[in-house]
Amino acid sequence: MTVDTWAADLATPFEVDRLLEVRISGMKKMPGLNIDTGIDKKTCHTPVRINKLGLEGDWHDSTFHGGPDKAILGYCSSHYSNWKALYPERADRFVPGGFGENLVTSHMNERNVCIGDVIAFGPEVQLQVSLPRQPCFKLNHRFSLKNFAPVTYQTSRTGWYYRVVREGAVQAGDEIRLVERKWPQWTIERIQEYLHRDKDNLAMNRQIAEIDVLGEECRGQFRNRVAKALRKKTPKKEDSWADYKVIQRKTETSRVVSLALQCINPDPEAELPLLGAHARLKLPNGLVRTYSVVSSGDSIMQMKDTFELGIALEENSRGGSRHLHESAKVGDTIQVSRITSDIPPASSASNHVFIAGGIGITAFLALMRAMLSINWSCELHYAVRSADDVPFAERLATFKENVVLYNKSQGQRMDIHNIIKAMPWNSHVYACGPTRMMEAVKSAVDDCGIAPDEVHYEAFAADVSGDPFEAEIANRGGKILKVGESESLLEVLRREYPDIASSCEVGNCGTCKISVRRGRIDHRGAALLLEEKDSAMLACVSRGIGRVVIEV
């Protein structure tokens, strides 16, 4: 599906059009979700006044819509016939107003409307085109089509926003006239080409970042891309270490301690990715361990270049968690090699279901907090041993009705199969907990026919031990490395090649995936698809059998 499927007359220049409908709405719950939306807009049959923030009487989720740059949404009604042809099973929903637009037109569209256009609506109102709409999961839910939102921007049929230049009243039937066009080369469609399809074109990103009338939400994305590209010109060594100071220590439960760490000499251009992130630590006792980042919560975590860990004391600790529990104190210095995020929020999902046990909650606290802050639909099912065994309890309390707690000491049991079976349509699952819990999630997901790309597994521990094996490195002169029974292939590779990439180091993310040319693999972890297992392995957890031939 490409933009070339548009009707030819839609590409003809726009100078005059007619306002077909004016639509406004209040806020209401989306069907099947506990979130409010203003997408269901109704036709106005009398004149409606427009002020600097949009149509009077119109409401919307201010997290994503509204404000001076996004005061009013326009959409071309001619797109609806095309959507009906593409999705005949949803034809009854593809009618004017379906995209939540305020102003319905027939000829103005993403090919002939340009950023910065000043347009008169009737005798009073003047609006300026500010930026393309960037659709979210609410379009998927409205039309009951999974991953529909990306199709709209890949084909540039999203609609666009206006800012208000001159206030007044509008009504259906008003003439629409192009008053001023200063950026004729930057149609909505062309902006979307570089916003969504050709993202790495530095020259174009630079040009667009200089368009002063482009709405800040969109313009900021292009500025950030330019800055990121410039930083990449001076790549850093993968395994460089930075010194962090322990600035806070807190006993969360009898088994869990939290540590806040702040960088001593921060890179002013670096940003800490704190959603679903992992930090790799080199401890004073020489051990290297990776832990989930809990991230922001209380006031100390608002400090720049600071992150927080929650560490459970493992029963069979090899020295990592035991050292942090027994020896780490405020003022100590701990080296950190990098902080990476491995849980991409499923932005096309209508609902997000988190299943966690024990210390597994640390993987999801920051992510869930961020989702709720932008009014996404979330629910957390959390299993603990007792009421005294809940780390970060104060933070969990802020989630209130979004949390179901299962207290083992009171005989409460999490029925994972029923949770998965009862999920709302278009839900995404995130699971982190002990092995037994993770296996139960995998079994329930299979039984309920949930697609693999609708589930994220985030194990907090991994068994890397097994029979010794040898790894022949085909693209390093056939060098042979011996992997002992209690060490991982990643550990052995890193002794020879320090820049080997990794992140979670428990088989969640796939960062350490390497090619396998020959040999049998004992696959572990959740990051490989079934079709990848014939030609790849996860160096952090998977093991060879006998001798394997790999590439790094």
mmCIF file with all atom_site columns, C-alpha atoms in Angstrom, residues 164-303:
data_model
loop_
_atom_site.group_PDB
_atom_site.id
_atom_site.type_symbol
_atom_site.label_atom_id
_atom_site.label_alt_id
_atom_site.label_comp_id
_atom_site.label_asym_id
_atom_site.label_entity_id
_atom_site.label_seq_id
_atom_site.pdbx_PDB_ins_code
_atom_site.Cartn_x
_atom_site.Cartn_y
_atom_site.Cartn_z
_atom_site.occupancy
_atom_site.B_iso_or_equiv
_atom_site.pdbx_formal_charge
_atom_site.auth_seq_id
_atom_site.auth_comp_id
_atom_site.auth_asym_id
_atom_site.auth_atom_id
_atom_site.pdbx_PDB_model_num
ATOM 1   C CA . VAL A 1 164 ? -5.720  29.948 14.921 1.00 0.00 ? 164 VAL A CA 1
ATOM 2   C CA . VAL A 1 165 ? -4.598  33.210 13.253 1.00 0.00 ? 165 VAL A CA 1
ATOM 3   C CA . ARG A 1 166 ? -7.913  35.085 13.436 1.00 0.00 ? 166 ARG A CA 1
ATOM 4   C CA . GLU A 1 167 ? -10.863 34.156 15.630 1.00 0.00 ? 167 GLU A CA 1
ATOM 5   C CA . GLY A 1 168 ? -14.496 34.114 14.561 1.00 0.00 ? 168 GLY A CA 1
ATOM 6   C CA . ALA A 1 169 ? -17.332 31.748 13.676 1.00 0.00 ? 169 ALA A CA 1
ATOM 7   C CA . VAL A 1 170 ? -17.520 28.957 11.088 1.00 0.00 ? 170 VAL A CA 1
ATOM 8   C CA . GLN A 1 171 ? -20.294 26.749 9.778  1.00 0.00 ? 171 GLN A CA 1
ATOM 9   C CA . ALA A 1 172 ? -20.839 24.065 7.147  1.00 0.00 ? 172 ALA A CA 1
ATOM 10  C CA . GLY A 1 173 ? -20.992 25.557 3.665  1.00 0.00 ? 173 GLY A CA 1
ATOM 11  C CA . ASP A 1 174 ? -18.387 28.257 4.290  1.00 0.00 ? 174 ASP A CA 1
ATOM 12  C CA . GLU A 1 175 ? -16.008 28.941 1.417  1.00 0.00 ? 175 GLU A CA 1
ATOM 13  C CA . ILE A 1 176 ? -12.384 28.017 2.079  1.00 0.00 ? 176 ILE A CA 1
ATOM 14  C CA . ARG A 1 177 ? -9.690  30.157 0.425  1.00 0.00 ? 177 ARG A CA 1
ATOM 15  C CA . LEU A 1 178 ? -5.887  29.955 0.401  1.00 0.00 ? 178 LEU A CA 1
ATOM 16  C CA . VAL A 1 179 ? -4.678  33.340 1.707  1.00 0.00 ? 179 VAL A CA 1
ATOM 17  C CA . GLU A 1 180 ? -0.897  32.824 1.941  1.00 0.00 ? 180 GLU A CA 1
ATOM 18  C CA . ARG A 1 181 ? 1.624   30.117 1.080  1.00 0.00 ? 181 ARG A CA 1
ATOM 19  C CA . LYS A 1 182 ? 5.265   30.616 2.105  1.00 0.00 ? 182 LYS A CA 1
ATOM 20  C CA . TRP A 1 183 ? 6.439   26.971 2.093  1.00 0.00 ? 183 TRP A CA 1
ATOM 21  C CA . PRO A 1 184 ? 5.078   25.468 -1.170 1.00 0.00 ? 184 PRO A CA 1
ATOM 22  C CA . GLN A 1 185 ? 7.710   22.717 -1.222 1.00 0.00 ? 185 GLN A CA 1
ATOM 23  C CA . TRP A 1 186 ? 6.633   21.310 2.169  1.00 0.00 ? 186 TRP A CA 1
ATOM 24  C CA . THR A 1 187 ? 3.283   19.613 1.770  1.00 0.00 ? 187 THR A CA 1
ATOM 25  C CA . ILE A 1 188 ? 1.958   17.519 4.637  1.00 0.00 ? 188 ILE A CA 1
ATOM 26  C CA . GLU A 1 189 ? 2.787   14.419 2.604  1.00 0.00 ? 189 GLU A CA 1
ATOM 27  C CA . ARG A 1 190 ? 6.402   15.494 2.063  1.00 0.00 ? 190 ARG A CA 1
ATOM 28  C CA . ILE A 1 191 ? 6.886   16.267 5.756  1.00 0.00 ? 191 ILE A CA 1
ATOM 29  C CA . GLN A 1 192 ? 5.575   12.783 6.531  1.00 0.00 ? 192 GLN A CA 1
ATOM 30  C CA . GLU A 1 193 ? 8.002   11.258 4.053  1.00 0.00 ? 193 GLU A CA 1
ATOM 31  C CA . TYR A 1 194 ? 10.884  12.291 6.314  1.00 0.00 ? 194 TYR A CA 1
ATOM 32  C CA . LEU A 1 195 ? 8.968   12.043 9.580  1.00 0.00 ? 195 LEU A CA 1
ATOM 33  C CA . HIS A 1 196 ? 7.992   8.392  9.069  1.00 0.00 ? 196 HIS A CA 1
ATOM 34  C CA . ARG A 1 197 ? 9.563   6.810  5.985  1.00 0.00 ? 197 ARG A CA 1
ATOM 35  C CA . ASP A 1 198 ? 12.997  8.321  5.318  1.00 0.00 ? 198 ASP A CA 1
ATOM 36  C CA . LYS A 1 199 ? 13.980  9.108  8.901  1.00 0.00 ? 199 LYS A CA 1
ATOM 37  C CA . ASP A 1 200 ? 17.762  9.083  8.508  1.00 0.00 ? 200 ASP A CA 1
ATOM 38  C CA . ASN A 1 201 ? 18.029  11.713 5.754  1.00 0.00 ? 201 ASN A CA 1
ATOM 39  C CA . LEU A 1 202 ? 20.194  14.227 7.623  1.00 0.00 ? 202 LEU A CA 1
ATOM 40  C CA . ALA A 1 203 ? 20.003  16.909 4.930  1.00 0.00 ? 203 ALA A CA 1
ATOM 41  C CA . MET A 1 204 ? 16.204  16.844 4.926  1.00 0.00 ? 204 MET A CA 1
ATOM 42  C CA . ASN A 1 205 ? 16.017  16.644 8.709  1.00 0.00 ? 205 ASN A CA 1
ATOM 43  C CA . ARG A 1 206 ? 18.116  19.796 8.888  1.00 0.00 ? 206 ARG A CA 1
ATOM 44  C CA . GLN A 1 207 ? 15.926  21.632 6.397  1.00 0.00 ? 207 GLN A CA 1
ATOM 45  C CA . ILE A 1 208 ? 12.692  20.730 8.146  1.00 0.00 ? 208 ILE A CA 1
ATOM 46  C CA . ALA A 1 209 ? 14.103  21.641 11.555 1.00 0.00 ? 209 ALA A CA 1
ATOM 47  C CA . GLU A 1 210 ? 14.505  25.200 10.210 1.00 0.00 ? 210 GLU A CA 1
ATOM 48  C CA . ILE A 1 211 ? 10.822  25.647 9.282  1.00 0.00 ? 211 ILE A CA 1
ATOM 49  C CA . ASP A 1 212 ? 9.814   28.106 11.984 1.00 0.00 ? 212 ASP A CA 1
ATOM 50  C CA . VAL A 1 213 ? 6.041   27.690 11.456 1.00 0.00 ? 213 VAL A CA 1
ATOM 51  C CA . LEU A 1 214 ? 6.160   23.909 11.877 1.00 0.00 ? 214 LEU A CA 1
ATOM 52  C CA . GLY A 1 215 ? 4.485   22.881 15.130 1.00 0.00 ? 215 GLY A CA 1
ATOM 53  C CA . GLU A 1 216 ? 6.960   22.297 17.939 1.00 0.00 ? 216 GLU A CA 1
ATOM 54  C CA . GLU A 1 217 ? 5.956   18.671 18.565 1.00 0.00 ? 217 GLU A CA 1
ATOM 55  C CA . CYS A 1 218 ? 7.020   17.802 15.012 1.00 0.00 ? 218 CYS A CA 1
ATOM 56  C CA . ARG A 1 219 ? 9.853   20.294 14.608 1.00 0.00 ? 219 ARG A CA 1
ATOM 57  C CA . GLY A 1 220 ? 11.435  19.082 17.846 1.00 0.00 ? 220 GLY A CA 1
ATOM 58  C CA . GLN A 1 221 ? 11.641  15.543 16.476 1.00 0.00 ? 221 GLN A CA 1
ATOM 59  C CA . PHE A 1 222 ? 13.669  16.741 13.504 1.00 0.00 ? 222 PHE A CA 1
ATOM 60  C CA . ARG A 1 223 ? 15.961  18.854 15.712 1.00 0.00 ? 223 ARG A CA 1
ATOM 61  C CA . ASN A 1 224 ? 16.578  15.830 17.947 1.00 0.00 ? 224 ASN A CA 1
ATOM 62  C CA . ARG A 1 225 ? 17.448  13.678 14.943 1.00 0.00 ? 225 ARG A CA 1
ATOM 63  C CA . VAL A 1 226 ? 19.997  16.224 13.751 1.00 0.00 ? 226 VAL A CA 1
ATOM 64  C CA . ALA A 1 227 ? 21.580  16.420 17.213 1.00 0.00 ? 227 ALA A CA 1
ATOM 65  C CA . LYS A 1 228 ? 21.670  12.617 17.499 1.00 0.00 ? 228 LYS A CA 1
ATOM 66  C CA . ALA A 1 229 ? 23.294  12.261 14.065 1.00 0.00 ? 229 ALA A CA 1
ATOM 67  C CA . LEU A 1 230 ? 25.998  14.741 15.046 1.00 0.00 ? 230 LEU A CA 1
ATOM 68  C CA . ARG A 1 231 ? 26.711  12.850 18.272 1.00 0.00 ? 231 ARG A CA 1
ATOM 69  C CA . LYS A 1 232 ? 27.098  9.628  16.292 1.00 0.00 ? 232 LYS A CA 1
ATOM 70  C CA . LYS A 1 233 ? 30.013  11.158 14.385 1.00 0.00 ? 233 LYS A CA 1
ATOM 71  C CA . THR A 1 234 ? 32.121  10.667 17.508 1.00 0.00 ? 234 THR A CA 1
ATOM 72  C CA . PRO A 1 235 ? 31.218  7.086  18.472 1.00 0.00 ? 235 PRO A CA 1
ATOM 73  C CA . LYS A 1 236 ? 32.091  5.919  21.947 1.00 0.00 ? 236 LYS A CA 1
ATOM 74  C CA . LYS A 1 237 ? 33.728  2.681  22.840 1.00 0.00 ? 237 LYS A CA 1
ATOM 75  C CA . GLU A 1 238 ? 30.998  0.150  23.595 1.00 0.00 ? 238 GLU A CA 1
ATOM 76  C CA . ASP A 1 239 ? 32.404  -0.948 26.913 1.00 0.00 ? 239 ASP A CA 1
ATOM 77  C CA . SER A 1 240 ? 33.599  2.357  28.370 1.00 0.00 ? 240 SER A CA 1
ATOM 78  C CA . TRP A 1 241 ? 32.873  2.767  32.074 1.00 0.00 ? 241 TRP A CA 1
ATOM 79  C CA . ALA A 1 242 ? 31.660  5.818  33.994 1.00 0.00 ? 242 ALA A CA 1
ATOM 80  C CA . ASP A 1 243 ? 31.894  6.382  37.740 1.00 0.00 ? 243 ASP A CA 1
ATOM 81  C CA . TYR A 1 244 ? 28.609  6.685  39.632 1.00 0.00 ? 244 TYR A CA 1
ATOM 82  C CA . LYS A 1 245 ? 28.201  7.550  43.303 1.00 0.00 ? 245 LYS A CA 1
ATOM 83  C CA . VAL A 1 246 ? 25.633  5.892  45.548 1.00 0.00 ? 246 VAL A CA 1
ATOM 84  C CA . ILE A 1 247 ? 23.579  8.852  46.796 1.00 0.00 ? 247 ILE A CA 1
ATOM 85  C CA . GLN A 1 248 ? 20.726  6.981  48.463 1.00 0.00 ? 248 GLN A CA 1
ATOM 86  C CA . ARG A 1 249 ? 20.176  3.531  49.933 1.00 0.00 ? 249 ARG A CA 1
ATOM 87  C CA . LYS A 1 250 ? 16.840  2.264  51.175 1.00 0.00 ? 250 LYS A CA 1
ATOM 88  C CA . THR A 1 251 ? 15.641  -1.071 52.528 1.00 0.00 ? 251 THR A CA 1
ATOM 89  C CA . GLU A 1 252 ? 12.458  -1.825 50.592 1.00 0.00 ? 252 GLU A CA 1
ATOM 90  C CA . THR A 1 253 ? 11.770  -5.257 52.136 1.00 0.00 ? 253 THR A CA 1
ATOM 91  C CA . SER A 1 254 ? 13.775  -7.872 54.010 1.00 0.00 ? 254 SER A CA 1
ATOM 92  C CA . ARG A 1 255 ? 14.964  -9.156 50.618 1.00 0.00 ? 255 ARG A CA 1
ATOM 93  C CA . VAL A 1 256 ? 15.104  -6.010 48.462 1.00 0.00 ? 256 VAL A CA 1
ATOM 94  C CA . VAL A 1 257 ? 17.304  -2.926 48.703 1.00 0.00 ? 257 VAL A CA 1
ATOM 95  C CA . SER A 1 258 ? 17.090  0.132  46.429 1.00 0.00 ? 258 SER A CA 1
ATOM 96  C CA . LEU A 1 259 ? 20.110  2.195  45.418 1.00 0.00 ? 259 LEU A CA 1
ATOM 97  C CA . ALA A 1 260 ? 20.116  5.603  43.713 1.00 0.00 ? 260 ALA A CA 1
ATOM 98  C CA . LEU A 1 261 ? 23.273  6.272  41.665 1.00 0.00 ? 261 LEU A CA 1
ATOM 99  C CA . GLN A 1 262 ? 24.400  9.587  40.200 1.00 0.00 ? 262 GLN A CA 1
ATOM 100 C CA . CYS A 1 263 ? 27.071  10.046 37.529 1.00 0.00 ? 263 CYS A CA 1
ATOM 101 C CA . ILE A 1 264 ? 30.156  11.846 38.883 1.00 0.00 ? 264 ILE A CA 1
ATOM 102 C CA . ASN A 1 265 ? 31.342  13.278 35.543 1.00 0.00 ? 265 ASN A CA 1
ATOM 103 C CA . PRO A 1 266 ? 28.284  13.185 33.267 1.00 0.00 ? 266 PRO A CA 1
ATOM 104 C CA . ASP A 1 267 ? 28.310  13.662 29.514 1.00 0.00 ? 267 ASP A CA 1
ATOM 105 C CA . PRO A 1 268 ? 26.244  16.851 28.994 1.00 0.00 ? 268 PRO A CA 1
ATOM 106 C CA . GLU A 1 269 ? 24.780  15.457 25.754 1.00 0.00 ? 269 GLU A CA 1
ATOM 107 C CA . ALA A 1 270 ? 23.921  12.006 27.091 1.00 0.00 ? 270 ALA A CA 1
ATOM 108 C CA . GLU A 1 271 ? 20.379  11.017 28.018 1.00 0.00 ? 271 GLU A CA 1
ATOM 109 C CA . LEU A 1 272 ? 19.484  8.177  30.355 1.00 0.00 ? 272 LEU A CA 1
ATOM 110 C CA . PRO A 1 273 ? 16.943  5.822  28.762 1.00 0.00 ? 273 PRO A CA 1
ATOM 111 C CA . LEU A 1 274 ? 14.875  4.917  31.807 1.00 0.00 ? 274 LEU A CA 1
ATOM 112 C CA . LEU A 1 275 ? 11.856  3.051  30.404 1.00 0.00 ? 275 LEU A CA 1
ATOM 113 C CA . GLY A 1 276 ? 12.359  -0.697 30.664 1.00 0.00 ? 276 GLY A CA 1
ATOM 114 C CA . ALA A 1 277 ? 16.105  -0.103 30.949 1.00 0.00 ? 277 ALA A CA 1
ATOM 115 C CA . HIS A 1 278 ? 19.034  -2.129 32.266 1.00 0.00 ? 278 HIS A CA 1
ATOM 116 C CA . ALA A 1 279 ? 22.269  -0.874 33.791 1.00 0.00 ? 279 ALA A CA 1
ATOM 117 C CA . ARG A 1 280 ? 25.489  -2.883 33.605 1.00 0.00 ? 280 ARG A CA 1
ATOM 118 C CA . LEU A 1 281 ? 27.575  -2.507 36.757 1.00 0.00 ? 281 LEU A CA 1
ATOM 119 C CA . LYS A 1 282 ? 31.187  -3.366 37.566 1.00 0.00 ? 282 LYS A CA 1
ATOM 120 C CA . LEU A 1 283 ? 31.279  -3.979 41.312 1.00 0.00 ? 283 LEU A CA 1
ATOM 121 C CA . PRO A 1 284 ? 34.285  -3.330 43.587 1.00 0.00 ? 284 PRO A CA 1
ATOM 122 C CA . ASN A 1 285 ? 34.635  -7.100 44.068 1.00 0.00 ? 285 ASN A CA 1
ATOM 123 C CA . GLY A 1 286 ? 35.318  -7.431 40.308 1.00 0.00 ? 286 GLY A CA 1
ATOM 124 C CA . LEU A 1 287 ? 31.958  -8.918 39.305 1.00 0.00 ? 287 LEU A CA 1
ATOM 125 C CA . VAL A 1 288 ? 29.974  -7.505 36.375 1.00 0.00 ? 288 VAL A CA 1
ATOM 126 C CA . ARG A 1 289 ? 26.187  -7.686 36.708 1.00 0.00 ? 289 ARG A CA 1
ATOM 127 C CA . THR A 1 290 ? 23.134  -6.238 34.927 1.00 0.00 ? 290 THR A CA 1
ATOM 128 C CA . TYR A 1 291 ? 20.068  -4.961 36.799 1.00 0.00 ? 291 TYR A CA 1
ATOM 129 C CA . SER A 1 292 ? 16.714  -3.417 35.842 1.00 0.00 ? 292 SER A CA 1
ATOM 130 C CA . VAL A 1 293 ? 16.432  0.347  36.279 1.00 0.00 ? 293 VAL A CA 1
ATOM 131 C CA . VAL A 1 294 ? 13.493  1.358  38.457 1.00 0.00 ? 294 VAL A CA 1
ATOM 132 C CA . SER A 1 295 ? 13.798  5.032  37.499 1.00 0.00 ? 295 SER A CA 1
ATOM 133 C CA . SER A 1 296 ? 11.953  8.092  38.684 1.00 0.00 ? 296 SER A CA 1
ATOM 134 C CA . GLY A 1 297 ? 9.552   8.191  41.557 1.00 0.00 ? 297 GLY A CA 1
ATOM 135 C CA . ASP A 1 298 ? 10.453  10.348 44.555 1.00 0.00 ? 298 ASP A CA 1
ATOM 136 C CA . SER A 1 299 ? 12.126  13.757 44.556 1.00 0.00 ? 299 SER A CA 1
ATOM 137 C CA . ILE A 1 300 ? 15.727  12.546 44.575 1.00 0.00 ? 300 ILE A CA 1
ATOM 138 C CA . MET A 1 301 ? 15.142  10.730 41.307 1.00 0.00 ? 301 MET A CA 1
ATOM 139 C CA . GLN A 1 302 ? 14.363  14.004 39.537 1.00 0.00 ? 302 GLN A CA 1
ATOM 140 C CA . MET A 1 303 ? 18.063  14.864 39.758 1.00 0.00 ? 303 MET A CA 1
#
